[in-house]
PDB file of C-alpha atoms in Angstrom:
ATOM      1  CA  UNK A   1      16.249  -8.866 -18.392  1.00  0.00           C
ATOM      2  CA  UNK A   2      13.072  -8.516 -16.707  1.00  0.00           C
ATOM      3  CA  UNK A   3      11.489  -7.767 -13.759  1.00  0.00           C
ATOM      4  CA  UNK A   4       7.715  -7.572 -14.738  1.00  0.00           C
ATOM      5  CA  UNK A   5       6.920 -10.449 -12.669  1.00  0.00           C
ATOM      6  CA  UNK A   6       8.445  -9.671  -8.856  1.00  0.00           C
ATOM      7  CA  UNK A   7       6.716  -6.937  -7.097  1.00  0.00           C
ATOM      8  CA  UNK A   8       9.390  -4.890  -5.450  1.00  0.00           C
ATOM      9  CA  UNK A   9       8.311  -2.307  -2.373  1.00  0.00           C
ATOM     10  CA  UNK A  10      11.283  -1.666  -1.422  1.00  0.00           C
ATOM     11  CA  UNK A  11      12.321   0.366  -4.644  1.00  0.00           C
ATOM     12  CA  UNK A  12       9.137   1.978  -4.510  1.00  0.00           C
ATOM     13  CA  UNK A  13       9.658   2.814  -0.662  1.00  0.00           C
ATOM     14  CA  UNK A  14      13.498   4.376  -1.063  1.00  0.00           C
ATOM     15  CA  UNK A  15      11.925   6.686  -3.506  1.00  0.00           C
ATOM     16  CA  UNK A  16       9.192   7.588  -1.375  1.00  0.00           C
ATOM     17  CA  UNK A  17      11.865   8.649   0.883  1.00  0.00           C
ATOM     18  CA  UNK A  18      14.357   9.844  -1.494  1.00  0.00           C
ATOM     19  CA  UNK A  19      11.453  12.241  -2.775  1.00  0.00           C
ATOM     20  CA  UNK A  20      10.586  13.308   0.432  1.00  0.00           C
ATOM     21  CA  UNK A  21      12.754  15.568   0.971  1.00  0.00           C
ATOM     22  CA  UNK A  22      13.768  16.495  -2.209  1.00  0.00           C
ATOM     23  CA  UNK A  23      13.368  20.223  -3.559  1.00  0.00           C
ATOM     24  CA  UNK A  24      11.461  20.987  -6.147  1.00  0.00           C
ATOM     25  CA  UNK A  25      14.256  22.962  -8.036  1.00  0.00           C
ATOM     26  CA  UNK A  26      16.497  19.664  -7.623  1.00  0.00           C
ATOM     27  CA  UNK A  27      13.032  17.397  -8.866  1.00  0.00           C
ATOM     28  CA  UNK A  28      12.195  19.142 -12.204  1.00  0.00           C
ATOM     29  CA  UNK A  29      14.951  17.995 -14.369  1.00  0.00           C
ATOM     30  CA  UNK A  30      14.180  14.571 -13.071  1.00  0.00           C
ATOM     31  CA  UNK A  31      10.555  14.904 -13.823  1.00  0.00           C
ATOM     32  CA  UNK A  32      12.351  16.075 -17.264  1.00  0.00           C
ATOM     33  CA  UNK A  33      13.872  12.947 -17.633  1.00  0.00           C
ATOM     34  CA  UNK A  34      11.280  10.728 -16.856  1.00  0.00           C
ATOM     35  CA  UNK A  35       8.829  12.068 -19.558  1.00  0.00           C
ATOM     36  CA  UNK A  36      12.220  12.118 -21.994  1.00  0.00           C
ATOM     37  CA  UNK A  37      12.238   7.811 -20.615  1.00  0.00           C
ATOM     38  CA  UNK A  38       8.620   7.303 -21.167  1.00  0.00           C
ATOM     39  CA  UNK A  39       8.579   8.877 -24.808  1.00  0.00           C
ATOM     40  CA  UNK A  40      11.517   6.626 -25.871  1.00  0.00           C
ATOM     41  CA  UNK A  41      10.215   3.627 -24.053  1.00  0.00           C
ATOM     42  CA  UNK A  42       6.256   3.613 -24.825  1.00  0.00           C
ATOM     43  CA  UNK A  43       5.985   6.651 -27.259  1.00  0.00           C
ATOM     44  CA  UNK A  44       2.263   3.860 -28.031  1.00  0.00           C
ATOM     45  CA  UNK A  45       1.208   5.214 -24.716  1.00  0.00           C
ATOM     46  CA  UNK A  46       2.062   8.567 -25.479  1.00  0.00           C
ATOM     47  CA  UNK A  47      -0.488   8.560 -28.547  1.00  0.00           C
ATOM     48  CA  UNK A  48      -3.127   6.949 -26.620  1.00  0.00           C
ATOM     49  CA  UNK A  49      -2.892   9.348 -23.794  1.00  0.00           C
ATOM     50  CA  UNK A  50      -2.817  12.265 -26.425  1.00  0.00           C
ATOM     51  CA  UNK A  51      -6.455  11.238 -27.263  1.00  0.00           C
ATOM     52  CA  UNK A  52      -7.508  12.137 -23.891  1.00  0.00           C
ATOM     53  CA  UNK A  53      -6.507  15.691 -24.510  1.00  0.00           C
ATOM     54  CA  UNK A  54      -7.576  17.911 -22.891  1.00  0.00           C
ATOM     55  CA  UNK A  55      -7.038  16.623 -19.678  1.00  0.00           C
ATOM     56  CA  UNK A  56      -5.065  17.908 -16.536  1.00  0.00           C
ATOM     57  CA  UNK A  57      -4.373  14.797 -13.874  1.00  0.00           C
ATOM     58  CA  UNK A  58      -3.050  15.446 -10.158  1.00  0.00           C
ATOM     59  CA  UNK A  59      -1.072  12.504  -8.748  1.00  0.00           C
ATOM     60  CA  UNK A  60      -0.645  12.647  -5.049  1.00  0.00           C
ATOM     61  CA  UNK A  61       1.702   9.858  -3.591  1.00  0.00           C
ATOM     62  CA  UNK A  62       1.046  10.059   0.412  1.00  0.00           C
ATOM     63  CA  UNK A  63       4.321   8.995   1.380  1.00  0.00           C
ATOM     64  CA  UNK A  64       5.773  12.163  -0.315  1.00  0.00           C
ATOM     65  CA  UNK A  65       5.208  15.764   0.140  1.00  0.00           C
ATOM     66  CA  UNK A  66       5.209  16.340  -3.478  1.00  0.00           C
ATOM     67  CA  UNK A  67       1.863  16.550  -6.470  1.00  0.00           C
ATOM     68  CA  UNK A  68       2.451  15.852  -9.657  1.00  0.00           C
ATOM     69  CA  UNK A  69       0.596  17.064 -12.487  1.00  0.00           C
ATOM     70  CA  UNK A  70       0.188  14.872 -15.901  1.00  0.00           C
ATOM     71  CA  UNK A  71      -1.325  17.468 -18.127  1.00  0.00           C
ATOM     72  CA  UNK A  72      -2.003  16.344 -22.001  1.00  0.00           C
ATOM     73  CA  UNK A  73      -2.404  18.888 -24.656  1.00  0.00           C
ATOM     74  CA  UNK A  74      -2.755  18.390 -28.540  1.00  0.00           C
ATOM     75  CA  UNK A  75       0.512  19.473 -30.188  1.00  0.00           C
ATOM     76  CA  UNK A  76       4.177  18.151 -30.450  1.00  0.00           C
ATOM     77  CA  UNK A  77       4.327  17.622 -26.971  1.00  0.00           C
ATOM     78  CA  UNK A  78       1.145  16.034 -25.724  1.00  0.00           C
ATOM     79  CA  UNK A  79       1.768  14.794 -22.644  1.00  0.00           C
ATOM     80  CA  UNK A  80       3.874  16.823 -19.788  1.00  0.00           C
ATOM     81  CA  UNK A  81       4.883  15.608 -16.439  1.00  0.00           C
ATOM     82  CA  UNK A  82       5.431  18.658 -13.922  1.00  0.00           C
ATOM     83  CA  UNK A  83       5.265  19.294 -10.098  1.00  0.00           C
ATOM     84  CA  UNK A  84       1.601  20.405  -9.311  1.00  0.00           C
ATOM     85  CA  UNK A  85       0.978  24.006  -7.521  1.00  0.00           C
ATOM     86  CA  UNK A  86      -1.550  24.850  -5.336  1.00  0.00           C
ATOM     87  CA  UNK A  87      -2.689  27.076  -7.833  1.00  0.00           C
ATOM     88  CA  UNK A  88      -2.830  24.271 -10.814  1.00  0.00           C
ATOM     89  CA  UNK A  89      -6.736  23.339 -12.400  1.00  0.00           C
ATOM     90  CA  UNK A  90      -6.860  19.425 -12.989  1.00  0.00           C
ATOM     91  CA  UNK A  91      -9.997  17.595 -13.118  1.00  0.00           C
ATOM     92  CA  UNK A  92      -9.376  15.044 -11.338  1.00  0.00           C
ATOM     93  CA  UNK A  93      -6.988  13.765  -8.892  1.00  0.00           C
ATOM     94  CA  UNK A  94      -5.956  10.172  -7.481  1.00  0.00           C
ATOM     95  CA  UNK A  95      -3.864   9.497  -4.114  1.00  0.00           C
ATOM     96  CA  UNK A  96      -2.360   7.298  -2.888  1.00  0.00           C
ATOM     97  CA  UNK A  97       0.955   4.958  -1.489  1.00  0.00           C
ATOM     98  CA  UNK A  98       3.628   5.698  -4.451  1.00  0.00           C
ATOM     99  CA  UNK A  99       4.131   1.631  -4.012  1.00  0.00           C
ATOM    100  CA  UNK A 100       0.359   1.290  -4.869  1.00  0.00           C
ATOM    101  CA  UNK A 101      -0.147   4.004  -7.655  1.00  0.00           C
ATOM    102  CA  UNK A 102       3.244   2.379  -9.358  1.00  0.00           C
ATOM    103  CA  UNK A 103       1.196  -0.881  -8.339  1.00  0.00           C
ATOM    104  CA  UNK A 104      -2.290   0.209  -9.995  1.00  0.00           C
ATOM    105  CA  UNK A 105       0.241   1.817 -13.336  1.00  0.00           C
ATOM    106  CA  UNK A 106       1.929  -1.429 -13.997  1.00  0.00           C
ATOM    107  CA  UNK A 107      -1.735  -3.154 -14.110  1.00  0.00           C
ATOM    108  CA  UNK A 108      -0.593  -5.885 -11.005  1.00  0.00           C
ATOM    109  CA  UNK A 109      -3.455  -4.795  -9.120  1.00  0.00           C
ATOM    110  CA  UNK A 110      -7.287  -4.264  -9.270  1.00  0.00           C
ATOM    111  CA  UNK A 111      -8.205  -0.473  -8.979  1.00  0.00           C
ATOM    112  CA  UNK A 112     -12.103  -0.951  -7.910  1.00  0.00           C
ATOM    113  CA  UNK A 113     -10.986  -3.039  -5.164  1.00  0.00           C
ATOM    114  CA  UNK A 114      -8.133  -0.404  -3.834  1.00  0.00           C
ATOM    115  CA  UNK A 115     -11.057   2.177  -4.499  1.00  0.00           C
ATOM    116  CA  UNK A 116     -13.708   0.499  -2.188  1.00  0.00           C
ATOM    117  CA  UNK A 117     -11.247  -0.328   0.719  1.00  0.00           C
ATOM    118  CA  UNK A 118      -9.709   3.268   0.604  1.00  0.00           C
ATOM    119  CA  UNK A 119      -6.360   2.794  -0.141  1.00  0.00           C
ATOM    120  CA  UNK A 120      -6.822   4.849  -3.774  1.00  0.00           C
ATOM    121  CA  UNK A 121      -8.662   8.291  -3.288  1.00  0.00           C
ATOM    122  CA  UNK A 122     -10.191   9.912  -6.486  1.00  0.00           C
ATOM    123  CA  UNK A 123     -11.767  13.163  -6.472  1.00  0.00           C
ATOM    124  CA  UNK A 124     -13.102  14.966  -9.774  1.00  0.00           C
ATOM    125  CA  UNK A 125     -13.736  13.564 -13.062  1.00  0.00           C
ATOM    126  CA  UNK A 126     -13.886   9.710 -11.868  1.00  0.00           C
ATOM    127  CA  UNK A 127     -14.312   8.681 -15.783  1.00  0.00           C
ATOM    128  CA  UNK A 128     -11.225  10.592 -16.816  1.00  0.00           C
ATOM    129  CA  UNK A 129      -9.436   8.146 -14.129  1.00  0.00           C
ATOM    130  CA  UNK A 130     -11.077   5.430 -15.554  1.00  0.00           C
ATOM    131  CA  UNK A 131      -9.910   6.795 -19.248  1.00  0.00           C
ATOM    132  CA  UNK A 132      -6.254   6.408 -17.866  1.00  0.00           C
ATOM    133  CA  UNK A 133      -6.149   3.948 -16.236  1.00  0.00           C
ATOM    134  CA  UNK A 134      -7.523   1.803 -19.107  1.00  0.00           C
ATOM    135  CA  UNK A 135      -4.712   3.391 -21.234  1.00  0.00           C
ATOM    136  CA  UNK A 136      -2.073   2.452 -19.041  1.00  0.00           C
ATOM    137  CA  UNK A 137      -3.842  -1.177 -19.029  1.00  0.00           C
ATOM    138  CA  UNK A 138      -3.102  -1.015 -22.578  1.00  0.00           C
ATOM    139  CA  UNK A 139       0.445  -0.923 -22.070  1.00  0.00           C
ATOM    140  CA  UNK A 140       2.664  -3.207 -20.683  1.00  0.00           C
ATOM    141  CA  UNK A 141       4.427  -0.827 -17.791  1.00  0.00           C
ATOM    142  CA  UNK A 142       7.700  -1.946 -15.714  1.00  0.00           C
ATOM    143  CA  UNK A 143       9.026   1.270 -13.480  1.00  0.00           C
ATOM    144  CA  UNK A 144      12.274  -0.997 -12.432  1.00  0.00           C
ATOM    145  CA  UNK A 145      12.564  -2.123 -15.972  1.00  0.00           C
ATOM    146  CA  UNK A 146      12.130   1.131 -17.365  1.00  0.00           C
ATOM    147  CA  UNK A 147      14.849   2.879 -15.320  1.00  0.00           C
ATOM    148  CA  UNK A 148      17.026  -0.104 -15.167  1.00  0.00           C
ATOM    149  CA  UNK A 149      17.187   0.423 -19.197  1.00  0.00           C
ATOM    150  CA  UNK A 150      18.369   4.025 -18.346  1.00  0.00           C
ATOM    151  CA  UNK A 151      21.065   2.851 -16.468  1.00  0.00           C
ATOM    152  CA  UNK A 152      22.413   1.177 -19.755  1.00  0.00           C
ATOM    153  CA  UNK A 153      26.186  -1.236 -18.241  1.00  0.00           C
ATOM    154  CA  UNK A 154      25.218  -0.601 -14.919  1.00  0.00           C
ATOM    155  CA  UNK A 155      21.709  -1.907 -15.374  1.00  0.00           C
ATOM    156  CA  UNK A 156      22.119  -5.803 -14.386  1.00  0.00           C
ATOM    157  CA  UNK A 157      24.759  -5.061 -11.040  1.00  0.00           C
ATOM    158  CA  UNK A 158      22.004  -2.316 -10.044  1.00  0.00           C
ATOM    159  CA  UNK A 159      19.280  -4.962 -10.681  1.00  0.00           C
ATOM    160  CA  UNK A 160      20.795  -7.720  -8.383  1.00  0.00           C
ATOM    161  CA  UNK A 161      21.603  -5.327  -5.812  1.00  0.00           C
ATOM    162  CA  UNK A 162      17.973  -3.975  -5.900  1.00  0.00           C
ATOM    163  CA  UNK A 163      16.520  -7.357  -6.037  1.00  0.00           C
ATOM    164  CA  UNK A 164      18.777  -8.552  -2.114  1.00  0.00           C
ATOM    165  CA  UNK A 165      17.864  -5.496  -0.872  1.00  0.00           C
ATOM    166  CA  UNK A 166      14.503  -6.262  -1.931  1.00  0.00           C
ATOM    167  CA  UNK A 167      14.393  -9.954  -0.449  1.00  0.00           C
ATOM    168  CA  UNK A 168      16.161  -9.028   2.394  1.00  0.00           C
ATOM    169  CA  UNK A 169      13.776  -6.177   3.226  1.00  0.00           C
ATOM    170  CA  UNK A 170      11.015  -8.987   2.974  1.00  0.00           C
ATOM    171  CA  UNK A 171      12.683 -11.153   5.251  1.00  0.00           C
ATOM    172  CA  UNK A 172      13.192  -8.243   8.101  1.00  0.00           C
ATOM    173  CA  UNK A 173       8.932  -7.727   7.422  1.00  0.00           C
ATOM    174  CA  UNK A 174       8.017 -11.156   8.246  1.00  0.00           C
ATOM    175  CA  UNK A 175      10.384 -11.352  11.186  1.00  0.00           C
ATOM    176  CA  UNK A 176       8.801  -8.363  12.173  1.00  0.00           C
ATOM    177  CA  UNK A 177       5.077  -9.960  11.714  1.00  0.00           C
ATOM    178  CA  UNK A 178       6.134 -13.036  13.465  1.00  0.00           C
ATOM    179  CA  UNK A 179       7.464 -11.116  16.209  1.00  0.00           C
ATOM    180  CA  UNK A 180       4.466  -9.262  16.883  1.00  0.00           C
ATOM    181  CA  UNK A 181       2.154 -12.223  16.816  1.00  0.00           C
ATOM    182  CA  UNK A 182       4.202 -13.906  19.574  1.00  0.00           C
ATOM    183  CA  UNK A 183       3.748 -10.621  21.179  1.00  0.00           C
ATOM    184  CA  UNK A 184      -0.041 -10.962  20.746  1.00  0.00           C
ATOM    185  CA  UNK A 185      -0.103 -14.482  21.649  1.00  0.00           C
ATOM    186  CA  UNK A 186       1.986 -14.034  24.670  1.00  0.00           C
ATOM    187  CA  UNK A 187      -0.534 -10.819  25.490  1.00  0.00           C
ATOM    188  CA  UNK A 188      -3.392 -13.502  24.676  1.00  0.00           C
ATOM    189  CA  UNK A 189      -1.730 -16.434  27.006  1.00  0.00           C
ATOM    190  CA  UNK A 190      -1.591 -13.749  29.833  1.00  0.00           C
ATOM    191  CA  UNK A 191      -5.409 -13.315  30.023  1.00  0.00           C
ATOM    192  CA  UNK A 192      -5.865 -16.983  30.245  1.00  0.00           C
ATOM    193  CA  UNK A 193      -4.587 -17.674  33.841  1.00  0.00           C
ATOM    194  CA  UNK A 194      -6.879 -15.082  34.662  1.00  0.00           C
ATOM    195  CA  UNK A 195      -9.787 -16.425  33.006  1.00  0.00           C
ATOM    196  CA  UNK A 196      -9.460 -19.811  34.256  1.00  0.00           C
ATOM    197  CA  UNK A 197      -9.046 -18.409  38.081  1.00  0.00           C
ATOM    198  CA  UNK A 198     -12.752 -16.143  37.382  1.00  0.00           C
ATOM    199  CA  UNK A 199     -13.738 -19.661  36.265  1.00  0.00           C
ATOM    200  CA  UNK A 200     -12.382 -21.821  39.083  1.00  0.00           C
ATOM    201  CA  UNK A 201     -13.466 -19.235  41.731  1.00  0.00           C
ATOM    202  CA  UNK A 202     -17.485 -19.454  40.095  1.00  0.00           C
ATOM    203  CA  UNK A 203     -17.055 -23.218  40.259  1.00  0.00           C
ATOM    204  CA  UNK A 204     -15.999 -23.118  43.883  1.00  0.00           C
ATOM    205  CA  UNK A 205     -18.869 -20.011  44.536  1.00  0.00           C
ATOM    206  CA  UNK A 206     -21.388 -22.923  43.021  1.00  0.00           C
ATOM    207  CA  UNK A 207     -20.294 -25.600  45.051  1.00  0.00           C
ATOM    208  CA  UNK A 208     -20.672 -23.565  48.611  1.00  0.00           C
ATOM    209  CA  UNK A 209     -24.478 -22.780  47.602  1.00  0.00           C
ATOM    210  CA  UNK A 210     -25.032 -26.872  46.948  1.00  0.00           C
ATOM    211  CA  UNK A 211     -23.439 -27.717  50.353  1.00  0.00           C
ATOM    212  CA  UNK A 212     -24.961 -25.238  52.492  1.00  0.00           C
ATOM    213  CA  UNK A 213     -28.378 -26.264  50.539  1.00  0.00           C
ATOM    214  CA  UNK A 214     -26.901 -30.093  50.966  1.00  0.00           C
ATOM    215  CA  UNK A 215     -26.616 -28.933  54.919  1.00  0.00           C
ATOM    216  CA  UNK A 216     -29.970 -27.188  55.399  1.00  0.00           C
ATOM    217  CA  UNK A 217     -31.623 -30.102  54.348  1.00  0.00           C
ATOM    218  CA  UNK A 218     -29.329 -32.684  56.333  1.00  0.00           C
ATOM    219  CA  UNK A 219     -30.717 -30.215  59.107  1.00  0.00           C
ATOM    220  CA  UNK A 220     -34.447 -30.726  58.298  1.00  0.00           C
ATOM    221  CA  UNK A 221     -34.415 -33.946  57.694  1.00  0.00           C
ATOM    222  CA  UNK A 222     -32.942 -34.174  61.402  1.00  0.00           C
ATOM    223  CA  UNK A 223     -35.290 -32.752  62.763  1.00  0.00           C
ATOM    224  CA  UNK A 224     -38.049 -34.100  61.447  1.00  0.00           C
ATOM    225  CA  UNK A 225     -36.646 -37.602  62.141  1.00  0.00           C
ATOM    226  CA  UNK A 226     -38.565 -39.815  65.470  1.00  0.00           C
ATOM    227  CA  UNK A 227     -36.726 -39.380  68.219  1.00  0.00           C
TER     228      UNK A 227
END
């Protein structure tokens, strides 16, 4: 089962929200788990990342009021996933949507480009972002597949619920898009009565100047007709 090739939001948004207001007592074991998933799944990506070492990473998802801190070390444990403190060295961090860091992990979207239009901030040591990001790039990365794998039986029910909530999500987006361009067109249609009246009432301003010249003439020419 696979999900590499459908970009899901939605998944991406609920745990935006789940995370929001999460505590960071209740978040470390998950962060636990996580790094415990990643080992098992891409332990490859684990001994690329350990040749960055040392390196201390802040990852700031916007839509959550949580840092994270990836900070690889030589050892048995290279690579640790922890909440980042206020407190907490890195040299570099990246922000961003979780939907388009997940995004820019998985390698489904171009990095420079999110750079240049804002959407990624990175502040620091830009190569070190550059360093990880072409390690992840090296990896083939699936979020959904990876925790759908940790959900073992319940994996395929959990992935057909998350894929109708998913289309049905998109659905209620481009209702929502259509909806507001009829609102724009009908905002758009609105100014045109009152366009064509400034340009019917110049028209008729236009044609009272050529008759009173047409008359002032007419009058002339009277006059200066034989009796």
């Amino acid at each position: 089962m696979s999900q590499t090739t459908r970009h899901l939001e939605l998944p991406a948004r609920l745990a935006g929200l789940a995370l929001r207001p999460m505590p960071p007592k209740a978040l470390e074991p998950l962060l636990g788990l996580a790094m415990r998933l990643v080992e098992r799944r891409h332990p490859r990506l684990i001994e690329r990342l350990a040749e960055l070492a040392p390196a201390r990473i802040v990852i700031e998802p916007r839509d959550t009021h949580h840092r994270f801190l990836i900070d690889i070390n030589e050892g048995s444990a290279p690579v640790r996933l922890m909440l980042a403190h206020e407190d907490d060295e890195a040299q570099a961090t990246i922000s961003g949507r979780l939907a388009t860091l997940i995004d820019l992990m998985e390698g489904r979207i171009d990095g420079d480009s999110l750079f240049f239009t804002r959407e990624l901030t990175v502040t620091g040591d830009t190569a070190l972002i550059v360093a990880l990001r072409n390690t992840l790039d090296g990896e083939e990365i699936s979020v959904l597949d990876d925790v759908l794998a940790f959900l073992g039986p319940f994996a395929t029910p959990a992935a057909r619920l998350i894929a109708v909530a998913d289309d049905m999500a998109k659905r209620l987006a481009l209702r929502a898009q259509d909806g507001l361009r009829s609102l724009h067109d009908m905002a758009h249609d609105q100014r045109g009565p009152e366009a064509e009246a400034d340009a019917l009432r110049a028209e008729i301003s236009g044609l009272k100047t050529r008759l009173s010249k047409l008359e002032t003439r007419a009058a002339k020419n009277k006059e200066a007709a034989p009796a």
